Amino acid sequence: ISGSMLAKLGCTFVVIGHSERRAIHHEDDALVNRKIKAALAHELTPIFCVGEELAVRESGTHVSHVIRQVRAGLEGFHKPELKKIVIAYEPVWAIGTGKTATPEDAQEVCAAIREEVEQIGSSEIAANMRILYGGSVKPSNAKELMSVPNVNGALVGGASLKALDLLGIVAAYA
């Protein structure tokens, strides 16, 4: 679906770089970067997804893996464009598996993302950037996950398909 089609439909946000697109459709960092540029060109807010597989997490290289994705995805962007991007950290090992990152796990990676955005852009951009957590977010863990300093909300997957679960997540955030 093109950016112009989404804009004509009245969409304002678009998810780019989701783990399933990366895995199933073999979307690499260069393509994700081009998609972010296309979204911005059509005045859509990109929700730029980054995250690691279980093997990367277990090897202890998860933070550097995610930062590499952030650098590649944001390559060539200038400060005004960076202000329009939302980043979603989605640990792939926690999506649909029932496993969930702890608040400390989410904070570790989201803080590193914010530090990288500060290096790429500025401290103002980093401080104001919305960084979401997405990975088996449920009513039972939403409040705890979103209470850490560098998580500004949730990218809700399967729970968004169940009205009571989504309402529970919204209530936890509110």
Short mmCIF file of N, CA and C in Angstrom, two decimals:
data_model
loop_
_atom_site.label_atom_id
_atom_site.label_comp_id
_atom_site.label_asym_id
_atom_site.label_seq_id
_atom_site.Cartn_x
_atom_site.Cartn_y
_atom_site.Cartn_z
N ILE A 1 0.86 -1.17 0.00
CA ILE A 1 0.00 0.00 0.00
C ILE A 1 0.90 1.22 0.00
N SER A 2 0.64 2.14 -0.89
CA SER A 2 1.49 3.33 -1.00
C SER A 2 1.10 4.37 0.03
N GLY A 3 2.04 5.27 0.29
CA GLY A 3 1.79 6.37 1.21
C GLY A 3 0.65 7.25 0.74
N SER A 4 0.57 7.49 -0.56
CA SER A 4 -0.51 8.34 -1.08
C SER A 4 -1.87 7.67 -0.86
N MET A 5 -1.94 6.35 -1.00
CA MET A 5 -3.20 5.64 -0.75
C MET A 5 -3.61 5.78 0.72
N LEU A 6 -2.66 5.61 1.62
CA LEU A 6 -2.96 5.73 3.04
C LEU A 6 -3.42 7.14 3.38
N ALA A 7 -2.73 8.14 2.82
CA ALA A 7 -3.09 9.53 3.07
C ALA A 7 -4.50 9.82 2.56
N LYS A 8 -4.83 9.32 1.38
CA LYS A 8 -6.18 9.54 0.82
C LYS A 8 -7.25 8.88 1.68
N LEU A 9 -6.91 7.80 2.35
CA LEU A 9 -7.86 7.12 3.23
C LEU A 9 -8.01 7.82 4.58
N GLY A 10 -7.17 8.84 4.82
CA GLY A 10 -7.25 9.58 6.07
C GLY A 10 -6.37 9.02 7.18
N CYS A 11 -5.52 8.08 6.83
CA CYS A 11 -4.59 7.54 7.83
C CYS A 11 -3.61 8.62 8.25
N THR A 12 -3.17 8.58 9.49
CA THR A 12 -2.18 9.54 9.97
C THR A 12 -0.91 8.87 10.47
N PHE A 13 -0.99 7.58 10.81
CA PHE A 13 0.15 6.81 11.28
C PHE A 13 0.32 5.58 10.40
N VAL A 14 1.57 5.10 10.30
CA VAL A 14 1.83 3.87 9.55
C VAL A 14 2.96 3.11 10.25
N VAL A 15 2.77 1.81 10.45
CA VAL A 15 3.78 0.97 11.07
C VAL A 15 4.78 0.55 9.99
N ILE A 16 6.06 0.77 10.27
CA ILE A 16 7.13 0.46 9.30
C ILE A 16 8.21 -0.35 10.01
N GLY A 17 8.64 -1.43 9.36
CA GLY A 17 9.72 -2.24 9.92
C GLY A 17 9.26 -3.26 10.93
N HIS A 18 7.97 -3.56 10.95
CA HIS A 18 7.46 -4.54 11.90
C HIS A 18 8.19 -5.87 11.71
N SER A 19 8.39 -6.59 12.77
CA SER A 19 9.17 -7.83 12.73
C SER A 19 8.63 -8.82 11.71
N GLU A 20 7.34 -8.91 11.56
CA GLU A 20 6.78 -9.86 10.58
C GLU A 20 7.10 -9.44 9.16
N ARG A 21 7.09 -8.14 8.87
CA ARG A 21 7.46 -7.66 7.54
C ARG A 21 8.95 -7.94 7.28
N ARG A 22 9.75 -7.73 8.31
CA ARG A 22 11.19 -7.98 8.16
C ARG A 22 11.45 -9.47 7.90
N ALA A 23 10.75 -10.33 8.63
CA ALA A 23 10.99 -11.78 8.54
C ALA A 23 10.34 -12.40 7.31
N ILE A 24 9.06 -12.16 7.14
CA ILE A 24 8.31 -12.84 6.08
C ILE A 24 8.59 -12.24 4.70
N HIS A 25 8.69 -10.92 4.65
CA HIS A 25 8.88 -10.24 3.36
C HIS A 25 10.33 -9.80 3.13
N HIS A 26 11.21 -10.19 4.04
CA HIS A 26 12.64 -9.91 3.92
C HIS A 26 12.94 -8.42 3.76
N GLU A 27 12.22 -7.60 4.49
CA GLU A 27 12.46 -6.16 4.44
C GLU A 27 13.70 -5.86 5.26
N ASP A 28 14.71 -5.30 4.61
CA ASP A 28 15.95 -4.97 5.30
C ASP A 28 15.93 -3.52 5.77
N ASP A 29 16.99 -3.12 6.47
CA ASP A 29 17.07 -1.78 7.04
C ASP A 29 17.01 -0.70 5.96
N ALA A 30 17.60 -0.95 4.80
CA ALA A 30 17.59 0.04 3.71
C ALA A 30 16.16 0.27 3.22
N LEU A 31 15.39 -0.79 3.08
CA LEU A 31 14.00 -0.65 2.64
C LEU A 31 13.18 0.06 3.72
N VAL A 32 13.41 -0.28 4.96
CA VAL A 32 12.70 0.37 6.06
C VAL A 32 13.00 1.87 6.03
N ASN A 33 14.24 2.25 5.79
CA ASN A 33 14.62 3.66 5.70
C ASN A 33 13.84 4.35 4.58
N ARG A 34 13.75 3.72 3.42
CA ARG A 34 13.02 4.30 2.28
C ARG A 34 11.53 4.43 2.61
N LYS A 35 11.00 3.46 3.31
CA LYS A 35 9.58 3.52 3.67
C LYS A 35 9.31 4.66 4.66
N ILE A 36 10.23 4.89 5.58
CA ILE A 36 10.07 6.01 6.52
C ILE A 36 10.08 7.32 5.73
N LYS A 37 10.99 7.45 4.79
CA LYS A 37 11.04 8.65 3.95
C LYS A 37 9.73 8.83 3.18
N ALA A 38 9.20 7.75 2.62
CA ALA A 38 7.95 7.82 1.86
C ALA A 38 6.79 8.24 2.76
N ALA A 39 6.75 7.69 3.98
CA ALA A 39 5.69 8.05 4.92
C ALA A 39 5.73 9.55 5.21
N LEU A 40 6.91 10.06 5.50
CA LEU A 40 7.05 11.48 5.80
C LEU A 40 6.68 12.34 4.60
N ALA A 41 7.03 11.89 3.40
CA ALA A 41 6.71 12.63 2.18
C ALA A 41 5.19 12.75 1.99
N HIS A 42 4.44 11.80 2.55
CA HIS A 42 2.98 11.84 2.43
C HIS A 42 2.32 12.31 3.73
N GLU A 43 3.12 12.94 4.57
CA GLU A 43 2.64 13.52 5.83
C GLU A 43 2.00 12.49 6.76
N LEU A 44 2.55 11.28 6.73
CA LEU A 44 2.15 10.23 7.65
C LEU A 44 3.19 10.13 8.76
N THR A 45 2.76 9.82 9.96
CA THR A 45 3.70 9.63 11.06
C THR A 45 4.16 8.18 11.05
N PRO A 46 5.46 7.95 10.80
CA PRO A 46 5.95 6.57 10.81
C PRO A 46 6.15 6.07 12.24
N ILE A 47 5.67 4.87 12.49
CA ILE A 47 5.98 4.16 13.73
C ILE A 47 7.04 3.14 13.32
N PHE A 48 8.28 3.49 13.58
CA PHE A 48 9.46 2.75 13.13
C PHE A 48 9.78 1.66 14.15
N CYS A 49 9.60 0.39 13.75
CA CYS A 49 9.79 -0.75 14.65
C CYS A 49 11.21 -1.30 14.60
N VAL A 50 11.74 -1.57 15.76
CA VAL A 50 13.05 -2.21 15.89
C VAL A 50 12.94 -3.28 16.97
N GLY A 51 13.81 -4.28 16.90
CA GLY A 51 13.77 -5.32 17.92
C GLY A 51 14.64 -6.51 17.55
N GLU A 52 14.78 -7.43 18.50
CA GLU A 52 15.70 -8.54 18.32
C GLU A 52 15.02 -9.89 18.50
N GLU A 53 15.58 -10.89 17.82
CA GLU A 53 15.15 -12.28 17.97
C GLU A 53 15.72 -12.83 19.29
N LEU A 54 15.21 -13.98 19.72
CA LEU A 54 15.64 -14.59 20.97
C LEU A 54 17.14 -14.89 20.98
N ALA A 55 17.68 -15.40 19.87
CA ALA A 55 19.11 -15.73 19.83
C ALA A 55 19.97 -14.50 20.07
N VAL A 56 19.56 -13.38 19.54
CA VAL A 56 20.31 -12.12 19.74
C VAL A 56 20.22 -11.71 21.20
N ARG A 57 19.04 -11.80 21.78
CA ARG A 57 18.84 -11.46 23.19
C ARG A 57 19.73 -12.34 24.06
N GLU A 58 19.71 -13.64 23.80
CA GLU A 58 20.48 -14.58 24.63
C GLU A 58 21.98 -14.42 24.45
N SER A 59 22.42 -13.90 23.30
CA SER A 59 23.85 -13.68 23.08
C SER A 59 24.36 -12.43 23.79
N GLY A 60 23.41 -11.61 24.28
CA GLY A 60 23.80 -10.39 24.99
C GLY A 60 24.10 -9.22 24.07
N THR A 61 23.80 -9.36 22.79
CA THR A 61 24.08 -8.28 21.83
C THR A 61 22.81 -7.54 21.42
N HIS A 62 21.75 -7.68 22.21
CA HIS A 62 20.46 -7.10 21.84
C HIS A 62 20.48 -5.58 21.73
N VAL A 63 21.18 -4.91 22.63
CA VAL A 63 21.20 -3.45 22.58
C VAL A 63 21.93 -2.98 21.32
N SER A 64 23.09 -3.54 21.04
CA SER A 64 23.83 -3.12 19.84
C SER A 64 23.07 -3.48 18.57
N HIS A 65 22.35 -4.59 18.58
CA HIS A 65 21.53 -5.00 17.43
C HIS A 65 20.44 -3.95 17.16
N VAL A 66 19.74 -3.55 18.19
CA VAL A 66 18.66 -2.58 18.05
C VAL A 66 19.22 -1.21 17.64
N ILE A 67 20.33 -0.82 18.22
CA ILE A 67 20.93 0.47 17.86
C ILE A 67 21.37 0.48 16.41
N ARG A 68 21.87 -0.65 15.91
CA ARG A 68 22.22 -0.73 14.49
C ARG A 68 20.98 -0.51 13.63
N GLN A 69 19.85 -1.10 14.02
CA GLN A 69 18.60 -0.90 13.29
C GLN A 69 18.17 0.58 13.34
N VAL A 70 18.30 1.20 14.49
CA VAL A 70 17.93 2.61 14.63
C VAL A 70 18.79 3.46 13.72
N ARG A 71 20.11 3.26 13.76
CA ARG A 71 21.01 4.05 12.90
C ARG A 71 20.67 3.88 11.42
N ALA A 72 20.45 2.66 10.99
CA ALA A 72 20.16 2.40 9.58
C ALA A 72 18.80 2.98 9.19
N GLY A 73 17.83 2.84 10.06
CA GLY A 73 16.50 3.34 9.75
C GLY A 73 16.43 4.85 9.69
N LEU A 74 17.24 5.52 10.50
CA LEU A 74 17.21 6.99 10.57
C LEU A 74 18.31 7.65 9.75
N GLU A 75 19.08 6.86 9.04
CA GLU A 75 20.18 7.41 8.25
C GLU A 75 19.67 8.42 7.23
N GLY A 76 20.31 9.58 7.21
CA GLY A 76 19.97 10.62 6.23
C GLY A 76 18.85 11.55 6.66
N PHE A 77 18.27 11.33 7.84
CA PHE A 77 17.20 12.21 8.30
C PHE A 77 17.79 13.41 9.03
N HIS A 78 17.13 14.53 8.89
CA HIS A 78 17.55 15.76 9.55
C HIS A 78 16.62 16.04 10.73
N LYS A 79 17.02 17.00 11.54
CA LYS A 79 16.29 17.26 12.79
C LYS A 79 14.79 17.49 12.60
N PRO A 80 14.34 18.28 11.63
CA PRO A 80 12.88 18.45 11.50
C PRO A 80 12.15 17.14 11.22
N GLU A 81 12.75 16.26 10.45
CA GLU A 81 12.13 14.97 10.13
C GLU A 81 12.13 14.05 11.35
N LEU A 82 13.22 14.06 12.10
CA LEU A 82 13.33 13.19 13.28
C LEU A 82 12.22 13.48 14.29
N LYS A 83 11.80 14.73 14.36
CA LYS A 83 10.75 15.11 15.30
C LYS A 83 9.41 14.47 14.98
N LYS A 84 9.26 13.98 13.76
CA LYS A 84 7.98 13.43 13.31
C LYS A 84 7.91 11.91 13.40
N ILE A 85 8.97 11.27 13.87
CA ILE A 85 9.06 9.81 13.88
C ILE A 85 8.80 9.27 15.29
N VAL A 86 8.06 8.18 15.35
CA VAL A 86 7.83 7.44 16.59
C VAL A 86 8.62 6.13 16.45
N ILE A 87 9.30 5.71 17.51
CA ILE A 87 10.02 4.43 17.47
C ILE A 87 9.31 3.45 18.39
N ALA A 88 9.16 2.23 17.91
CA ALA A 88 8.56 1.17 18.73
C ALA A 88 9.58 0.04 18.91
N TYR A 89 9.92 -0.23 20.15
CA TYR A 89 10.79 -1.36 20.46
C TYR A 89 9.92 -2.58 20.64
N GLU A 90 10.11 -3.56 19.75
CA GLU A 90 9.35 -4.80 19.84
C GLU A 90 10.31 -5.98 19.90
N PRO A 91 10.60 -6.48 21.10
CA PRO A 91 11.44 -7.67 21.19
C PRO A 91 10.72 -8.83 20.53
N VAL A 92 11.26 -9.30 19.43
CA VAL A 92 10.59 -10.32 18.62
C VAL A 92 10.32 -11.58 19.44
N TRP A 93 11.21 -11.89 20.36
CA TRP A 93 11.05 -13.08 21.19
C TRP A 93 9.84 -13.00 22.11
N ALA A 94 9.26 -11.79 22.25
CA ALA A 94 8.12 -11.63 23.15
C ALA A 94 6.80 -11.48 22.40
N ILE A 95 6.84 -11.51 21.07
CA ILE A 95 5.62 -11.30 20.29
C ILE A 95 4.91 -12.63 20.08
N GLY A 96 3.72 -12.71 20.62
CA GLY A 96 2.90 -13.89 20.44
C GLY A 96 3.40 -15.15 21.12
N THR A 97 4.42 -15.02 21.94
CA THR A 97 5.00 -16.19 22.60
C THR A 97 4.51 -16.35 24.03
N GLY A 98 3.89 -15.29 24.53
CA GLY A 98 3.50 -15.31 25.93
C GLY A 98 4.61 -14.81 26.83
N LYS A 99 5.83 -14.73 26.29
CA LYS A 99 6.95 -14.16 27.05
C LYS A 99 6.86 -12.65 26.93
N THR A 100 7.20 -11.98 27.98
CA THR A 100 7.17 -10.52 27.96
C THR A 100 8.46 -9.99 28.55
N ALA A 101 8.96 -8.95 27.94
CA ALA A 101 10.13 -8.29 28.52
C ALA A 101 9.74 -7.72 29.88
N THR A 102 10.67 -7.70 30.77
CA THR A 102 10.42 -7.05 32.05
C THR A 102 10.49 -5.55 31.84
N PRO A 103 9.97 -4.78 32.77
CA PRO A 103 10.13 -3.33 32.65
C PRO A 103 11.61 -2.93 32.55
N GLU A 104 12.46 -3.67 33.24
CA GLU A 104 13.91 -3.37 33.19
C GLU A 104 14.46 -3.66 31.79
N ASP A 105 14.00 -4.73 31.15
CA ASP A 105 14.42 -5.03 29.77
C ASP A 105 14.00 -3.91 28.84
N ALA A 106 12.74 -3.50 28.95
CA ALA A 106 12.22 -2.43 28.09
C ALA A 106 12.97 -1.13 28.34
N GLN A 107 13.22 -0.81 29.59
CA GLN A 107 13.94 0.42 29.93
C GLN A 107 15.36 0.40 29.37
N GLU A 108 16.04 -0.73 29.49
CA GLU A 108 17.42 -0.83 28.99
C GLU A 108 17.49 -0.48 27.51
N VAL A 109 16.64 -1.09 26.72
CA VAL A 109 16.71 -0.88 25.27
C VAL A 109 16.14 0.48 24.88
N CYS A 110 15.03 0.88 25.48
CA CYS A 110 14.43 2.17 25.13
C CYS A 110 15.33 3.33 25.54
N ALA A 111 16.03 3.21 26.64
CA ALA A 111 16.99 4.25 27.04
C ALA A 111 18.13 4.33 26.03
N ALA A 112 18.61 3.18 25.57
CA ALA A 112 19.68 3.17 24.56
C ALA A 112 19.20 3.78 23.25
N ILE A 113 17.95 3.52 22.88
CA ILE A 113 17.38 4.13 21.67
C ILE A 113 17.35 5.65 21.84
N ARG A 114 16.88 6.12 22.98
CA ARG A 114 16.80 7.57 23.22
C ARG A 114 18.19 8.20 23.18
N GLU A 115 19.19 7.53 23.74
CA GLU A 115 20.57 8.04 23.70
C GLU A 115 21.07 8.12 22.26
N GLU A 116 20.73 7.13 21.44
CA GLU A 116 21.15 7.13 20.04
C GLU A 116 20.46 8.26 19.27
N VAL A 117 19.20 8.48 19.54
CA VAL A 117 18.47 9.58 18.89
C VAL A 117 19.10 10.93 19.28
N GLU A 118 19.55 11.03 20.51
CA GLU A 118 20.24 12.25 20.93
C GLU A 118 21.52 12.46 20.12
N GLN A 119 22.26 11.38 19.87
CA GLN A 119 23.49 11.47 19.06
C GLN A 119 23.17 11.85 17.62
N ILE A 120 22.11 11.27 17.07
CA ILE A 120 21.72 11.52 15.68
C ILE A 120 21.12 12.91 15.52
N GLY A 121 20.27 13.29 16.47
CA GLY A 121 19.53 14.55 16.36
C GLY A 121 19.98 15.58 17.37
N SER A 122 19.34 15.55 18.53
CA SER A 122 19.67 16.49 19.59
C SER A 122 19.03 15.99 20.89
N SER A 123 19.42 16.62 21.99
CA SER A 123 18.83 16.22 23.27
C SER A 123 17.35 16.59 23.30
N GLU A 124 16.97 17.68 22.66
CA GLU A 124 15.56 18.08 22.61
C GLU A 124 14.73 17.05 21.84
N ILE A 125 15.22 16.63 20.69
CA ILE A 125 14.50 15.63 19.89
C ILE A 125 14.39 14.32 20.67
N ALA A 126 15.49 13.90 21.28
CA ALA A 126 15.48 12.65 22.05
C ALA A 126 14.50 12.72 23.22
N ALA A 127 14.48 13.84 23.91
CA ALA A 127 13.61 13.98 25.07
C ALA A 127 12.13 13.97 24.68
N ASN A 128 11.82 14.48 23.49
CA ASN A 128 10.43 14.58 23.05
C ASN A 128 9.96 13.44 22.17
N MET A 129 10.88 12.57 21.74
CA MET A 129 10.49 11.46 20.87
C MET A 129 9.64 10.46 21.64
N ARG A 130 8.59 9.99 21.00
CA ARG A 130 7.77 8.94 21.59
C ARG A 130 8.41 7.60 21.26
N ILE A 131 8.72 6.85 22.30
CA ILE A 131 9.27 5.51 22.15
C ILE A 131 8.27 4.56 22.81
N LEU A 132 7.76 3.64 22.01
CA LEU A 132 6.74 2.70 22.46
C LEU A 132 7.36 1.34 22.73
N TYR A 133 6.68 0.56 23.55
CA TYR A 133 7.06 -0.84 23.76
C TYR A 133 5.97 -1.69 23.14
N GLY A 134 6.37 -2.71 22.37
CA GLY A 134 5.41 -3.64 21.78
C GLY A 134 5.92 -5.05 21.87
N GLY A 135 5.27 -5.88 22.58
CA GLY A 135 5.69 -7.29 22.70
C GLY A 135 4.86 -7.96 23.77
N SER A 136 3.72 -8.54 23.38
CA SER A 136 2.81 -9.19 24.32
C SER A 136 2.34 -8.24 25.42
N VAL A 137 1.93 -7.03 25.00
CA VAL A 137 1.36 -6.09 25.95
C VAL A 137 -0.06 -6.55 26.27
N LYS A 138 -0.35 -6.65 27.58
CA LYS A 138 -1.64 -7.13 28.05
C LYS A 138 -2.11 -6.22 29.20
N PRO A 139 -3.38 -6.28 29.55
CA PRO A 139 -3.83 -5.47 30.68
C PRO A 139 -3.04 -5.75 31.96
N SER A 140 -2.58 -6.99 32.11
CA SER A 140 -1.88 -7.38 33.34
C SER A 140 -0.45 -6.83 33.42
N ASN A 141 0.15 -6.42 32.28
CA ASN A 141 1.53 -5.92 32.35
C ASN A 141 1.70 -4.51 31.80
N ALA A 142 0.64 -3.93 31.25
CA ALA A 142 0.75 -2.63 30.58
C ALA A 142 1.21 -1.52 31.52
N LYS A 143 0.61 -1.43 32.68
CA LYS A 143 0.95 -0.34 33.61
C LYS A 143 2.42 -0.42 34.01
N GLU A 144 2.87 -1.61 34.32
CA GLU A 144 4.26 -1.80 34.74
C GLU A 144 5.23 -1.47 33.61
N LEU A 145 4.93 -1.93 32.39
CA LEU A 145 5.81 -1.68 31.25
C LEU A 145 5.87 -0.19 30.89
N MET A 146 4.73 0.46 30.99
CA MET A 146 4.69 1.88 30.60
C MET A 146 5.08 2.82 31.73
N SER A 147 5.45 2.28 32.87
CA SER A 147 5.84 3.13 34.00
C SER A 147 7.32 3.47 33.99
N VAL A 148 8.10 2.81 33.13
CA VAL A 148 9.53 3.09 33.11
C VAL A 148 9.79 4.39 32.34
N PRO A 149 10.84 5.11 32.70
CA PRO A 149 11.06 6.46 32.17
C PRO A 149 11.14 6.60 30.66
N ASN A 150 11.66 5.62 29.95
CA ASN A 150 11.87 5.79 28.52
C ASN A 150 10.84 5.10 27.65
N VAL A 151 9.74 4.63 28.24
CA VAL A 151 8.65 4.04 27.48
C VAL A 151 7.48 5.02 27.54
N ASN A 152 7.06 5.48 26.37
CA ASN A 152 6.00 6.49 26.29
C ASN A 152 4.65 5.95 25.87
N GLY A 153 4.51 4.65 25.77
CA GLY A 153 3.25 4.05 25.36
C GLY A 153 3.49 2.65 24.84
N ALA A 154 2.43 2.07 24.26
CA ALA A 154 2.51 0.69 23.81
C ALA A 154 2.08 0.57 22.35
N LEU A 155 2.74 -0.33 21.66
CA LEU A 155 2.32 -0.76 20.33
C LEU A 155 1.61 -2.10 20.58
N VAL A 156 0.29 -2.06 20.56
CA VAL A 156 -0.50 -3.23 20.97
C VAL A 156 -0.80 -4.08 19.76
N GLY A 157 -0.54 -5.36 19.88
CA GLY A 157 -0.80 -6.31 18.80
C GLY A 157 -2.09 -7.06 19.03
N GLY A 158 -1.96 -8.35 19.34
CA GLY A 158 -3.09 -9.25 19.48
C GLY A 158 -4.13 -8.78 20.48
N ALA A 159 -3.71 -8.13 21.54
CA ALA A 159 -4.66 -7.67 22.55
C ALA A 159 -5.59 -6.60 22.01
N SER A 160 -5.22 -5.96 20.91
CA SER A 160 -6.08 -4.93 20.33
C SER A 160 -7.31 -5.55 19.66
N LEU A 161 -7.28 -6.85 19.45
CA LEU A 161 -8.40 -7.54 18.80
C LEU A 161 -9.47 -7.97 19.81
N LYS A 162 -9.18 -7.81 21.08
CA LYS A 162 -10.12 -8.17 22.14
C LYS A 162 -10.48 -6.89 22.89
N ALA A 163 -11.71 -6.45 22.73
CA ALA A 163 -12.13 -5.15 23.27
C ALA A 163 -11.80 -4.98 24.75
N LEU A 164 -12.08 -5.97 25.56
CA LEU A 164 -11.83 -5.84 27.01
C LEU A 164 -10.34 -5.75 27.31
N ASP A 165 -9.52 -6.49 26.55
CA ASP A 165 -8.07 -6.40 26.75
C ASP A 165 -7.57 -5.01 26.37
N LEU A 166 -8.03 -4.51 25.23
CA LEU A 166 -7.59 -3.18 24.81
C LEU A 166 -8.03 -2.12 25.80
N LEU A 167 -9.26 -2.22 26.27
CA LEU A 167 -9.73 -1.27 27.29
C LEU A 167 -8.90 -1.35 28.56
N GLY A 168 -8.50 -2.56 28.94
CA GLY A 168 -7.66 -2.72 30.12
C GLY A 168 -6.29 -2.07 29.94
N ILE A 169 -5.74 -2.17 28.74
CA ILE A 169 -4.44 -1.54 28.45
C ILE A 169 -4.59 -0.02 28.48
N VAL A 170 -5.64 0.48 27.86
CA VAL A 170 -5.89 1.93 27.87
C VAL A 170 -6.06 2.43 29.29
N ALA A 171 -6.81 1.69 30.09
CA ALA A 171 -7.03 2.09 31.49
C ALA A 171 -5.71 2.07 32.26
N ALA A 172 -4.87 1.11 32.00
CA ALA A 172 -3.57 1.03 32.68
C ALA A 172 -2.71 2.22 32.32
N TYR A 173 -2.77 2.65 31.07
CA TYR A 173 -1.97 3.80 30.62
C TYR A 173 -2.52 5.10 31.18
N ALA A 174 -3.85 5.20 31.22
CA ALA A 174 -4.49 6.43 31.69
C ALA A 174 -4.26 6.61 33.18
#
